[in-house]
C-alpha cells in the first residue's frame, strides 16, 4: 500500500509532463504558420507530440493524448473563427482534433515508437507516412477541411515546396515530418521509455510493481542500433536533399510566356460579428463601378478585372427578371455591361444566383457564383461554387435527419438564415478569356473563397480531357474571396494556403479578396510583393500574369500520394496486428 502511495506523485508528474509536451508542440507549430512564418519551427514542432505518445500502454491512451494535442493546437490556431461563430469554432476544433487522435492511434498500432519493432529508418518513414496520410484523410472525408497542414508552413522556402507538383502539400508535409521523426527516433534509442500504468487514459488501476517509470531494458545505443539510427539519418537527409534539388530544378526549368493583364480590386468592406454586412448592395456596386472606371482610365490594356466574392446581388437572368427593385438587378447589370464595353475589357465578380424562388429563403435554391461579363461576347457565363463552407454556407442532414439539421444549424455563423446549394462537380466551368486580340486565347478557373484551399478540387479544374490529354484545361487561377467574416491570423493563413495551388498546377493566381489579402502569385509560388495589398486596406493593383505550360503529375492524378500514405499506414497496422497475433500464438505454444 505504501508503494502505491509513493507512486502517485510519479504518475501525476508523468501526466503533467505529457501535457507540457503537447503544449510546447502546439506553440511551436503555431509560430511556424503565417503570420509568424517561422518555418523552421515545424521541423521540431511535432517532436514533443510524438514524445507524449511514447510509452502509452494501449491504444486508448494514444487516442486520448493525440486528441488533447490536437485540441490545444487547434484551439490556439482557430481563434479567428470565433468572430463568425462560437459554437462552430468549438465543433471544428473538436472535429479536426479527431484526426490527431487517429494519427496517435495509428502510431501506437504500428508500434512505430517502440525501438525493437522496426528498423530506425523504417520507423522514420512510417511516422512521416502516418501523419501525411492522416492529413490527406482529413482533407478528403466529407469534402474535408484543408487548413493548417504541416507542409504549408514551408512556403517561405519555395525550393522545398516545389515537390507539391508531384504529391501536393502532403509531399511537403512528408519531408517535414521525416525530420521530426528522425529526432524522436534518435532520442528514443538513447533515453529510457516512460512506461507507467495508470496514465489516465484507459490504463486501468495502478499496480505497485509497474507504477514507477522503468528504463527500457535495451542498452542506450548499441553498435547495431547506432548503425540503424545512422541509416535513418541518411534516409532523411537524402529525402531532404532530393526535395531541395528537385525544387531548384523545377524553378530553373520555368519558361513562361506573357499572359493577360489583370486588375484586382480590394474594397475593404468589413463585416460585423457573425458575418453581417456593413454596407448595402447599392453602395458596394457604386464603389466598384466608380473605382474600377477611374483605374481603367489610367491603366490601358487591361484584359481582365477581378472583383471579390458576393459583391453584387443575384445577377442571373431569372433573378434579375423577378427582382422587386430594378435598380438592384437590371440597373446594375446594365452598368456593368457599360463599364466593360467602354473600356474594352472583361470582368469577373462574385454574386449570388437564385435558381428557384420558394416562399421561404430556407427552401430556395441559392448559389454562390462567379460571373464573367465581357465586351467581346453577348452572353454572361457563370460558375457555381462546389465546395461549400460547413456551417457558413451549408449544414448537413437537411432532408435526411431534419431534427439533427436544426440542432447543427445553431452552430452556423450568426448571420446565416439560409443555405447555399452546391454546384455540380461535373459542371466545372472553364472560362475562355475573350480579348481584343483574337490570337490571345487564355483560359482560367475561378475557385471561390475556400475552394482555393482544396487542392483536389483545383487539380480537377486543370485536369486534361481525353480530347487533349497532354494539355491543361486552363492556364490561370482567378480566386475571388471574402475573408471579411473573420479576424486574427486567418487571412494570412488563407493566402499562404493559396500559394500551393499555383505550385501544384503550375498556374499563376490573381486573387481579389474583400478585406485582403489580394495580389498575384506566379507558377512557382512567388508572391509579387510590389502589388500585394495587405489586409484591412483598400486599393487596386495591376499585373501581367506569366503563363506556364507545364502539366504536372499532381494535376493529372491529384492526391494519389496522400491517399497512398493513408493506405500504407492502415496496411502497417494490419501487418503489426498479424505479427503480434502470431508471436502471441508461438509464445503460448512454447509455454504449453
Coordinates of C-alpha atoms in Angstrom, one line a residue:
X1 CA 0.0 0.0 0.0
X2 CA 2.9 2.3 0.8
X3 CA 4.4 1.7 -2.6
X4 CA 1.2 2.8 -4.3
X5 CA 1.0 5.9 -2.2
X6 CA 4.6 6.9 -3.1
X7 CA 4.0 6.1 -6.7
X8 CA 1.2 8.7 -7.1
X9 CA 3.5 11.7 -7.5
X10 CA 5.3 9.9 -10.3
X11 CA 2.0 9.3 -12.0
X12 CA 0.9 12.9 -11.8
X13 CA 4.4 14.1 -12.8
X14 CA 4.1 11.9 -15.9
X15 CA 0.6 13.3 -16.7
X16 CA 2.0 16.9 -16.3
X17 CA 5.0 16.1 -18.5
X18 CA 2.8 14.9 -21.3
X19 CA 0.5 17.9 -21.1
X20 CA 3.5 20.2 -21.2
X21 CA 4.9 18.4 -24.2
X22 CA 1.6 18.8 -26.1
X23 CA 1.5 22.5 -25.2
X24 CA 5.1 23.0 -26.4
X25 CA 4.3 21.2 -29.7
X26 CA 1.2 23.5 -30.2
X27 CA 3.2 26.6 -29.5
X28 CA 6.0 25.6 -31.9
X29 CA 3.5 24.8 -34.7
X30 CA 1.5 28.0 -34.2
X31 CA 4.6 30.1 -34.7
X32 CA 5.6 28.1 -37.8
X33 CA 2.5 29.1 -39.7
X34 CA 1.6 32.5 -41.1
X35 CA 1.6 35.3 -40.0
X36 CA 4.6 34.4 -37.9
X37 CA 6.1 32.2 -40.6
X38 CA 8.9 30.7 -38.5
X39 CA 9.0 27.7 -40.9
X40 CA 12.0 26.0 -39.2
X41 CA 10.0 25.5 -36.0
X42 CA 7.8 23.0 -37.9
X43 CA 11.0 20.8 -38.2
X44 CA 10.8 20.2 -34.5
X45 CA 7.2 21.1 -33.8
X46 CA 5.9 17.6 -33.9
X47 CA 8.7 16.2 -31.7
X48 CA 7.0 16.9 -28.3
X49 CA 3.7 15.5 -29.6
X50 CA 5.4 12.2 -30.6
X51 CA 7.3 12.1 -27.3
X52 CA 4.0 12.5 -25.4
X53 CA 2.7 9.4 -27.3
X54 CA 5.8 7.4 -26.4
X55 CA 5.2 4.8 -23.8
X56 CA 1.4 4.8 -23.9
X57 CA 0.3 1.3 -22.9
X58 CA -2.8 0.9 -25.0
X59 CA -4.5 2.5 -28.0
X60 CA -7.0 4.4 -25.8
X61 CA -4.1 6.3 -24.2
X62 CA -2.6 7.1 -27.6
X63 CA -6.0 8.3 -28.9
X64 CA -6.5 10.4 -25.8
X65 CA -3.1 12.1 -25.8
X66 CA -3.3 12.6 -29.6
X67 CA -6.7 14.2 -29.3
X68 CA -5.6 16.5 -26.5
X69 CA -2.6 17.7 -28.6
X70 CA -5.0 18.5 -31.4
X71 CA -7.4 20.4 -29.2
X72 CA -4.6 22.6 -27.8
X73 CA -3.2 23.4 -31.2
X74 CA -6.5 23.9 -33.0
X75 CA -7.9 26.0 -30.2
X76 CA -5.0 28.3 -30.5
X77 CA -5.0 28.4 -34.3
X78 CA -8.7 28.8 -34.9
X79 CA -9.5 31.7 -32.7
X80 CA -10.2 33.7 -35.8
X81 CA -13.4 31.7 -36.4
X82 CA -14.9 32.9 -33.1
X83 CA -15.8 36.2 -34.8
X84 CA -18.2 34.3 -37.0
X85 CA -19.5 31.5 -34.7
X86 CA -18.5 30.4 -31.2
X87 CA -20.3 27.0 -31.3
X88 CA -19.0 26.4 -34.8
X89 CA -15.5 27.1 -33.6
X90 CA -15.8 24.6 -30.8
X91 CA -17.2 22.0 -33.2
X92 CA -14.5 22.5 -35.7
X93 CA -11.7 22.3 -33.1
X94 CA -13.1 19.1 -31.8
X95 CA -13.6 17.6 -35.3
X96 CA -10.1 18.4 -36.6
X97 CA -8.6 17.1 -33.4
X98 CA -10.1 13.7 -34.1
X99 CA -7.6 13.3 -36.9
X100 CA -4.8 14.0 -34.4
X101 CA -6.3 11.2 -32.3
X102 CA -6.4 9.0 -35.4
X103 CA -2.7 9.6 -36.1
X104 CA -2.0 8.8 -32.4
X105 CA -3.9 5.6 -32.7
X106 CA -2.1 4.5 -35.9
X107 CA 1.3 5.4 -34.5
X108 CA 0.5 3.3 -31.5
X109 CA -1.0 0.4 -33.5
X110 CA 2.1 0.3 -35.8
X111 CA 4.5 0.3 -32.9
X112 CA 6.4 3.0 -34.7
X113 CA 7.7 4.4 -31.4
X114 CA 8.9 1.0 -30.0
X115 CA 12.6 0.6 -30.5
X116 CA 12.9 -3.0 -31.5
X117 CA 9.7 -3.4 -33.6
X118 CA 11.0 -1.5 -36.7
X119 CA 14.4 -0.6 -38.1
X120 CA 15.0 3.1 -37.2
X121 CA 15.0 4.1 -40.9
X122 CA 11.7 2.3 -41.5
X123 CA 10.2 3.9 -38.3
X124 CA 11.1 7.4 -39.5
X125 CA 9.4 6.8 -42.9
X126 CA 6.5 5.2 -41.2
X127 CA 5.8 8.1 -38.9
X128 CA 6.0 10.6 -41.7
X129 CA 3.7 8.4 -43.8
X130 CA 1.1 8.2 -41.0
X131 CA 1.0 11.9 -40.5
X132 CA 0.8 12.8 -44.2
X133 CA -1.9 10.1 -44.6
X134 CA -4.0 11.4 -41.8
X135 CA -3.7 14.9 -43.2
X136 CA -5.0 13.6 -46.5
X137 CA -7.8 11.8 -44.8
X138 CA -8.9 15.0 -43.0
X139 CA -8.8 16.8 -46.4
X140 CA -10.9 14.1 -48.1
X141 CA -13.5 13.0 -45.6
X142 CA -16.9 14.8 -46.1
X143 CA -15.2 17.2 -48.6
X144 CA -12.6 17.9 -45.9
X145 CA -11.1 21.0 -44.3
X146 CA -7.6 21.6 -45.8
X147 CA -6.4 24.0 -43.3
X148 CA -3.2 24.1 -41.2
X149 CA -1.4 21.3 -43.0
X150 CA 2.1 20.9 -41.8
X151 CA 3.6 21.4 -45.3
X152 CA 2.0 24.8 -45.6
X153 CA 4.5 26.2 -43.1
X154 CA 7.3 25.9 -45.6
X155 CA 6.0 28.5 -48.0
X156 CA 8.9 30.9 -47.1
X157 CA 11.4 28.4 -48.6
X158 CA 9.8 27.8 -52.0
X159 CA 12.6 25.5 -53.3
X160 CA 11.4 23.0 -50.7
X161 CA 7.8 23.3 -51.7
X162 CA 8.1 22.5 -55.4
X163 CA 7.7 18.8 -54.8
X164 CA 4.0 19.7 -54.3
X165 CA 3.6 19.4 -58.1
X166 CA 4.0 15.7 -57.5
X167 CA 2.3 14.9 -54.2
X168 CA 0.5 18.1 -53.3
X169 CA 1.1 19.8 -50.0
X170 CA 1.2 16.3 -48.5
X171 CA 4.6 15.7 -50.1
X172 CA 5.9 18.8 -48.3
X173 CA 4.4 17.5 -45.0
X174 CA 6.2 14.2 -45.6
X175 CA 9.7 15.6 -45.6
X176 CA 9.0 17.9 -42.7
X177 CA 7.6 15.0 -40.7
X178 CA 10.7 12.9 -41.6
X179 CA 12.9 15.5 -39.7
X180 CA 10.6 15.4 -36.7
X181 CA 10.5 11.6 -36.7
X182 CA 14.3 11.3 -37.0
X183 CA 14.8 13.4 -33.9
X184 CA 12.3 11.3 -31.9
X185 CA 13.8 8.0 -33.1
X186 CA 17.2 9.2 -32.1
X187 CA 16.0 10.3 -28.7
X188 CA 14.1 7.1 -28.3
X189 CA 17.2 4.9 -28.8
X190 CA 19.2 6.9 -26.3
X191 CA 16.7 7.5 -23.5
X192 CA 14.6 5.3 -21.3
X193 CA 11.0 4.7 -22.2
X194 CA 8.5 6.3 -19.9
X195 CA 6.2 3.4 -19.3
X196 CA 3.7 3.6 -16.5
X197 CA 0.4 2.2 -15.5
X198 CA -2.5 4.5 -14.7
X199 CA -1.7 7.3 -17.1
X200 CA -5.3 8.4 -17.0
X201 CA -6.4 7.2 -20.5
X202 CA -7.7 3.6 -20.3
X203 CA -4.7 2.4 -18.3
X204 CA -6.6 0.6 -15.5
X205 CA -5.8 0.8 -11.8
X206 CA -2.2 1.3 -10.8
X207 CA -0.1 -1.7 -10.0
X208 CA 2.6 -1.3 -7.4
X209 CA 5.4 -3.1 -9.4
X210 CA 4.6 -1.1 -12.5
X211 CA 3.8 2.4 -11.4
X212 CA 7.3 3.9 -11.5
X213 CA 9.0 4.8 -14.7
X214 CA 11.2 1.9 -15.7
X215 CA 14.0 2.1 -18.2
X216 CA 14.0 0.3 -21.5
X217 CA 15.9 -3.0 -20.9
X218 CA 17.8 -2.5 -24.1
X219 CA 21.2 -0.6 -23.9
X220 CA 21.1 3.1 -24.6
X221 CA 22.8 2.8 -28.0
X222 CA 24.3 -0.5 -29.1
X223 CA 26.6 -0.6 -32.2
X224 CA 23.8 -2.1 -34.3
X225 CA 21.3 0.4 -33.0
X226 CA 23.8 3.2 -33.8
X227 CA 24.1 2.0 -37.3
X228 CA 20.3 1.9 -37.6
X229 CA 20.0 5.4 -36.4
X230 CA 22.8 6.4 -38.8
X231 CA 21.0 4.8 -41.7
X232 CA 17.7 6.6 -40.7
X233 CA 19.6 9.9 -40.7
X234 CA 21.0 9.1 -44.1
X235 CA 17.5 8.3 -45.4
X236 CA 16.1 11.5 -44.0
X237 CA 19.0 13.5 -45.4
X238 CA 18.5 12.0 -48.9
X239 CA 14.8 12.9 -48.8
X240 CA 15.6 16.5 -47.9
X241 CA 18.4 16.8 -50.4
X242 CA 16.3 15.3 -53.2
X243 CA 13.4 17.7 -52.3
X244 CA 15.8 20.7 -52.5
X245 CA 17.5 19.6 -55.7
X246 CA 14.1 18.9 -57.3
X247 CA 12.8 22.3 -56.2
X248 CA 15.8 24.2 -57.6
X249 CA 15.5 22.2 -60.9
X250 CA 11.8 23.0 -61.3
X251 CA 12.3 26.7 -60.5
X252 CA 15.2 26.9 -63.0
X253 CA 13.2 25.0 -65.6
X254 CA 10.4 27.5 -65.6
X255 CA 9.8 29.0 -69.1
X256 CA 6.8 31.3 -69.3
X257 CA 5.1 33.5 -71.9
X258 CA 3.3 36.8 -71.2
X259 CA -0.3 36.3 -70.3
X260 CA -3.3 38.6 -69.7
X261 CA -3.0 41.9 -67.9
X262 CA -5.2 41.5 -64.8
X263 CA -6.6 44.1 -62.4
X264 CA -7.7 43.1 -58.9
X265 CA -9.9 45.4 -56.7
X266 CA -9.9 45.2 -52.9
X267 CA -12.7 47.4 -51.4
X268 CA -12.3 46.5 -47.7
X269 CA -15.9 46.4 -46.6
X270 CA -15.7 44.9 -43.1
X271 CA -18.4 42.6 -41.7
X272 CA -20.0 42.7 -38.3
X273 CA -19.6 39.8 -35.8
X274 CA -21.2 36.8 -37.4
X275 CA -20.8 37.9 -41.0
X276 CA -23.5 40.6 -41.3
X277 CA -22.7 43.2 -44.0
X278 CA -21.9 46.8 -43.0
X279 CA -22.8 48.3 -46.4
X280 CA -25.7 48.0 -48.8
X281 CA -25.7 46.3 -52.2
X282 CA -26.1 49.7 -53.8
X283 CA -23.0 51.1 -52.0
X284 CA -20.9 48.1 -53.0
X285 CA -22.0 48.4 -56.6
X286 CA -21.4 52.1 -56.8
X287 CA -17.9 51.8 -55.2
X288 CA -16.8 49.1 -57.6
X289 CA -18.1 50.7 -60.7
X290 CA -16.7 54.1 -59.9
X291 CA -13.2 53.0 -58.6
X292 CA -12.8 50.5 -61.5
X293 CA -13.7 53.1 -64.1
X294 CA -11.1 55.5 -62.7
X295 CA -8.4 52.8 -62.6
X296 CA -9.2 51.7 -66.2
X297 CA -8.9 55.2 -67.4
X298 CA -5.3 55.3 -66.1
X299 CA -4.4 51.7 -66.9
X300 CA -4.6 50.8 -70.6
X301 CA -4.6 47.3 -72.0
X302 CA -6.3 45.6 -69.0
X303 CA -7.7 42.3 -70.2
X304 CA -9.5 41.2 -67.1
X305 CA -10.8 43.0 -64.0
X306 CA -11.5 40.9 -60.8
X307 CA -13.9 41.9 -58.1
X308 CA -14.2 39.9 -54.9
X309 CA -16.8 37.3 -53.7
X310 CA -20.5 38.3 -53.5
X311 CA -20.0 42.0 -54.2
X312 CA -23.3 42.2 -56.1
X313 CA -26.9 41.0 -55.6
X314 CA -28.1 38.0 -57.6
X315 CA -27.3 38.6 -61.2
X316 CA -28.6 35.6 -63.1
X317 CA -31.2 36.4 -65.7
X318 CA -34.2 34.9 -63.9
X319 CA -33.3 36.7 -60.6
X320 CA -33.0 40.0 -62.5
X321 CA -36.4 39.4 -64.1
X322 CA -38.1 38.7 -60.8
X323 CA -36.4 41.4 -58.7
X324 CA -38.6 43.8 -56.9
X325 CA -36.2 46.7 -57.3
X326 CA -35.0 47.1 -60.9
X327 CA -32.1 49.2 -59.7
X328 CA -30.7 46.2 -57.8
X329 CA -31.0 44.0 -60.8
X330 CA -31.3 45.3 -64.3
X331 CA -29.8 48.6 -63.4
X332 CA -26.5 47.1 -62.0
X333 CA -26.4 44.6 -64.9
X334 CA -26.6 47.4 -67.4
X335 CA -24.0 49.5 -65.6
X336 CA -21.5 46.5 -65.5
X337 CA -22.0 45.9 -69.3
X338 CA -21.5 49.6 -70.0
X339 CA -18.2 49.5 -68.0
X340 CA -16.7 46.6 -69.8
X341 CA -17.8 47.8 -73.2
X342 CA -16.5 51.3 -72.7
X343 CA -13.0 50.1 -71.7
X344 CA -13.0 47.0 -74.0
X345 CA -12.2 44.6 -71.2
X346 CA -13.7 41.7 -69.3
X347 CA -14.9 41.5 -65.7
X348 CA -15.1 38.6 -63.2
X349 CA -17.1 39.1 -60.0
X350 CA -18.9 37.2 -57.3
X351 CA -22.6 37.4 -56.7
X352 CA -25.4 35.1 -55.7
X353 CA -27.6 33.2 -58.2
X354 CA -31.3 32.5 -57.4
X355 CA -32.2 29.3 -59.3
X356 CA -35.6 28.6 -57.7
X357 CA -37.9 31.0 -55.9
X358 CA -39.6 29.4 -52.9
X359 CA -41.6 31.5 -50.4
X360 CA -39.0 30.7 -47.7
X361 CA -35.3 31.6 -48.1
X362 CA -34.5 28.3 -46.3
X363 CA -36.1 26.3 -49.2
X364 CA -34.8 28.4 -52.1
X365 CA -32.0 27.2 -54.4
X366 CA -29.3 29.8 -53.8
X367 CA -25.9 29.6 -55.4
X368 CA -22.6 31.3 -54.6
X369 CA -21.4 32.1 -58.1
X370 CA -18.8 33.7 -60.2
X371 CA -19.9 35.7 -63.3
X372 CA -18.0 36.7 -66.4
X373 CA -19.1 39.9 -68.2
X374 CA -17.1 40.8 -71.4
X375 CA -17.1 43.5 -74.0
X376 CA -16.4 40.7 -76.6
X377 CA -19.3 38.4 -76.0
X378 CA -23.1 38.9 -75.8
X379 CA -23.8 36.4 -73.1
X380 CA -22.7 36.2 -69.4
X381 CA -21.2 33.0 -68.1
X382 CA -21.5 31.6 -64.5
X383 CA -19.7 29.2 -62.3
X384 CA -21.5 27.9 -59.1
X385 CA -19.3 27.1 -56.1
X386 CA -19.0 23.4 -55.5
X387 CA -17.1 23.0 -52.2
X388 CA -19.2 24.9 -49.6
X389 CA -18.0 26.1 -46.2
X390 CA -19.6 23.9 -43.4
X391 CA -21.8 26.0 -41.1
X392 CA -21.2 29.1 -43.1
X393 CA -22.9 28.0 -46.4
X394 CA -24.1 24.5 -45.7
X395 CA -25.4 22.5 -42.8
X396 CA -25.8 18.7 -43.3
X397 CA -28.8 16.4 -42.8
X398 CA -31.4 19.0 -44.0
X399 CA -33.6 16.3 -45.7
X400 CA -32.2 13.1 -44.2
X401 CA -32.3 13.9 -40.5
X402 CA -34.2 17.2 -40.1
X403 CA -34.1 17.4 -36.3
X404 CA -30.3 16.9 -36.4
X405 CA -30.1 19.6 -39.1
X406 CA -31.9 22.1 -36.9
X407 CA -29.6 21.3 -34.0
X408 CA -26.5 21.7 -36.1
X409 CA -27.8 24.9 -37.6
X410 CA -27.2 26.5 -34.2
X411 CA -23.5 26.2 -34.9
X412 CA -23.7 28.2 -38.1
X413 CA -22.4 31.7 -38.4
X414 CA -24.6 34.2 -36.6
X415 CA -25.9 35.9 -39.7
X416 CA -26.8 32.8 -41.7
X417 CA -30.5 32.3 -42.2
X418 CA -30.4 30.4 -45.4
X419 CA -28.2 27.7 -47.0
X420 CA -26.3 27.7 -50.3
X421 CA -26.8 24.9 -52.9
X422 CA -23.6 23.4 -54.2
X423 CA -22.8 23.3 -57.9
X424 CA -22.4 20.0 -59.7
X425 CA -18.9 18.6 -59.7
X426 CA -19.3 17.6 -63.3
X427 CA -20.0 21.3 -64.1
X428 CA -16.5 22.7 -63.5
X429 CA -16.7 25.9 -65.6
X430 CA -13.5 26.7 -67.6
X431 CA -13.8 30.3 -68.7
X432 CA -12.3 31.5 -72.0
X433 CA -11.0 35.0 -71.7
X434 CA -12.0 37.0 -74.8
X435 CA -9.8 39.9 -75.7
X436 CA -9.4 42.5 -78.5
X437 CA -6.5 40.4 -79.8
X438 CA -8.2 37.3 -81.4
X439 CA -4.9 35.5 -81.2
X440 CA -4.6 35.7 -77.4
X441 CA -6.5 32.7 -76.1
X442 CA -6.3 32.2 -72.3
X443 CA -8.5 30.0 -70.1
X444 CA -9.0 30.4 -66.4
X445 CA -10.8 28.8 -63.5
X446 CA -12.4 30.7 -60.5
X447 CA -12.3 28.8 -57.2
X448 CA -14.4 30.8 -54.9
X449 CA -13.1 31.6 -51.4
X450 CA -12.1 28.5 -49.5
X451 CA -12.2 26.4 -52.7
X452 CA -8.6 27.6 -53.2
X453 CA -7.5 25.6 -50.2
X454 CA -8.9 22.4 -51.8
X455 CA -6.0 21.0 -53.8
X456 CA -8.0 18.1 -55.0
X457 CA -10.8 20.2 -56.5
X458 CA -8.4 22.7 -58.0
X459 CA -6.3 20.0 -59.7
X460 CA -9.6 18.6 -61.2
X461 CA -10.3 22.0 -62.6
X462 CA -7.0 21.8 -64.6
X463 CA -7.0 18.1 -65.4
X464 CA -6.7 17.4 -69.1
X465 CA -9.7 16.0 -71.0
X466 CA -9.5 12.8 -73.2
X467 CA -9.6 15.0 -76.2
X468 CA -6.4 16.8 -75.2
X469 CA -4.6 14.5 -72.8
X470 CA -1.3 16.5 -72.7
X471 CA -2.7 20.0 -72.2
X472 CA -4.1 21.7 -69.1
X473 CA -7.7 22.8 -69.3
X474 CA -6.8 26.2 -68.0
X475 CA -3.7 28.4 -67.5
X476 CA -4.8 30.8 -64.8
X477 CA -6.4 30.7 -61.3
X478 CA -8.7 33.7 -60.6
X479 CA -9.6 33.4 -56.9
X480 CA -12.4 35.6 -55.5
X481 CA -12.8 35.6 -51.7
X482 CA -14.4 37.5 -48.9
X483 CA -12.4 37.0 -45.7
X484 CA -14.2 39.9 -44.0
X485 CA -16.1 37.4 -41.9
X486 CA -13.0 36.6 -39.9
X487 CA -10.4 38.2 -37.7
X488 CA -7.0 37.3 -36.5
X489 CA -4.5 35.2 -38.4
X490 CA -7.0 33.7 -40.9
X491 CA -6.3 36.0 -43.9
X492 CA -2.6 35.4 -44.0
X493 CA -3.0 31.7 -43.5
X494 CA -5.6 31.7 -46.3
X495 CA -3.1 33.4 -48.6
X496 CA -0.3 31.0 -47.5
X497 CA -2.5 28.1 -48.4
X498 CA -3.3 29.5 -51.9
X499 CA 0.4 29.6 -52.8
X500 CA 0.3 25.8 -53.1
X501 CA -2.4 25.7 -55.7
X502 CA -0.2 27.7 -58.0
X503 CA 2.7 25.3 -57.4
X504 CA 0.7 22.1 -57.7
X505 CA -0.8 23.1 -61.1
X506 CA 2.0 25.5 -62.4
X507 CA -0.6 28.2 -62.8
X508 CA -0.3 31.9 -61.7
X509 CA -3.0 33.2 -59.4
X510 CA -4.7 36.6 -59.3
X511 CA -6.6 37.0 -56.0
X512 CA -9.2 39.6 -55.2
X513 CA -10.3 39.5 -51.5
X514 CA -12.8 41.9 -50.0
X515 CA -10.7 42.8 -46.9
X516 CA -7.4 41.3 -48.1
X517 CA -5.1 39.8 -48.8
X518 CA -5.2 40.5 -52.6
X519 CA -2.4 40.1 -55.0
X520 CA -0.6 37.9 -57.5
X521 CA 1.3 34.6 -57.2
X522 CA 3.4 33.1 -60.0
X523 CA 3.5 29.4 -61.1
X524 CA 6.4 28.5 -58.6
X525 CA 4.7 30.2 -55.7
X526 CA 6.5 33.6 -55.7
X527 CA 4.3 36.4 -54.4
X528 CA 4.5 39.8 -56.2
X529 CA 5.3 41.9 -53.2
X530 CA 5.0 45.2 -55.2
X531 CA 1.4 44.5 -55.9
X532 CA 0.4 42.8 -52.7
X533 CA -2.5 44.5 -50.8
X534 CA -2.4 43.9 -47.0
X535 CA -5.5 43.1 -45.0
X536 CA -7.8 45.9 -43.9
X537 CA -6.8 48.2 -46.7
X538 CA -8.5 49.2 -50.0
X539 CA -6.8 49.6 -53.3
X540 CA -6.4 48.4 -56.9
X541 CA -3.4 46.6 -58.4
X542 CA -2.5 45.5 -61.9
X543 CA 0.0 42.8 -63.1
X544 CA 0.7 40.8 -66.2
X545 CA 0.4 37.1 -65.4
X546 CA 3.0 34.7 -66.8
X547 CA 1.7 31.6 -68.5
X548 CA 3.4 28.3 -67.5
X549 CA 2.5 25.4 -69.9
X550 CA 3.9 22.6 -67.7
X551 CA 1.4 19.8 -66.9
X552 CA 2.2 18.3 -63.5
X553 CA 1.8 14.9 -62.0
X554 CA -0.4 16.4 -59.4
X555 CA -2.7 18.0 -61.9
X556 CA -3.1 14.6 -63.7
X557 CA -3.6 12.4 -60.6
X558 CA -4.5 14.7 -57.7
X559 CA -4.0 13.4 -54.1
X560 CA -2.6 10.0 -55.0
X561 CA 0.4 10.5 -52.8
X562 CA -1.6 11.5 -49.8
X563 CA -4.1 8.6 -50.3
X564 CA -1.2 6.2 -50.7
X565 CA 0.3 7.3 -47.4
X566 CA -3.0 6.6 -45.7
X567 CA -3.4 3.2 -47.3
X568 CA 0.2 2.3 -46.3
X569 CA -0.5 3.4 -42.7
X570 CA -3.5 1.2 -42.4
X571 CA -1.6 -1.7 -44.0
X572 CA 1.2 -1.2 -41.5
X573 CA -1.4 -1.5 -38.7
X574 CA -2.7 -4.8 -40.1
X575 CA 0.8 -6.2 -40.6
X576 CA 1.7 -5.4 -37.0
X577 CA -1.6 -6.8 -35.7
X578 CA -1.0 -10.1 -37.6
X579 CA 2.6 -10.2 -36.5
X580 CA 1.7 -9.8 -32.8
X581 CA -1.0 -12.4 -33.0
X582 CA 1.5 -14.9 -34.5
X583 CA 4.0 -14.0 -31.8
X584 CA 1.4 -14.5 -29.1
X585 CA 0.4 -17.9 -30.5
X586 CA 4.0 -19.0 -30.7
X587 CA 4.6 -17.8 -27.1
X588 CA 1.6 -19.8 -26.0
X589 CA 2.7 -22.9 -27.7
X590 CA 6.2 -22.6 -26.1
X591 CA 4.7 -22.3 -22.6
X592 CA 2.4 -25.3 -23.2

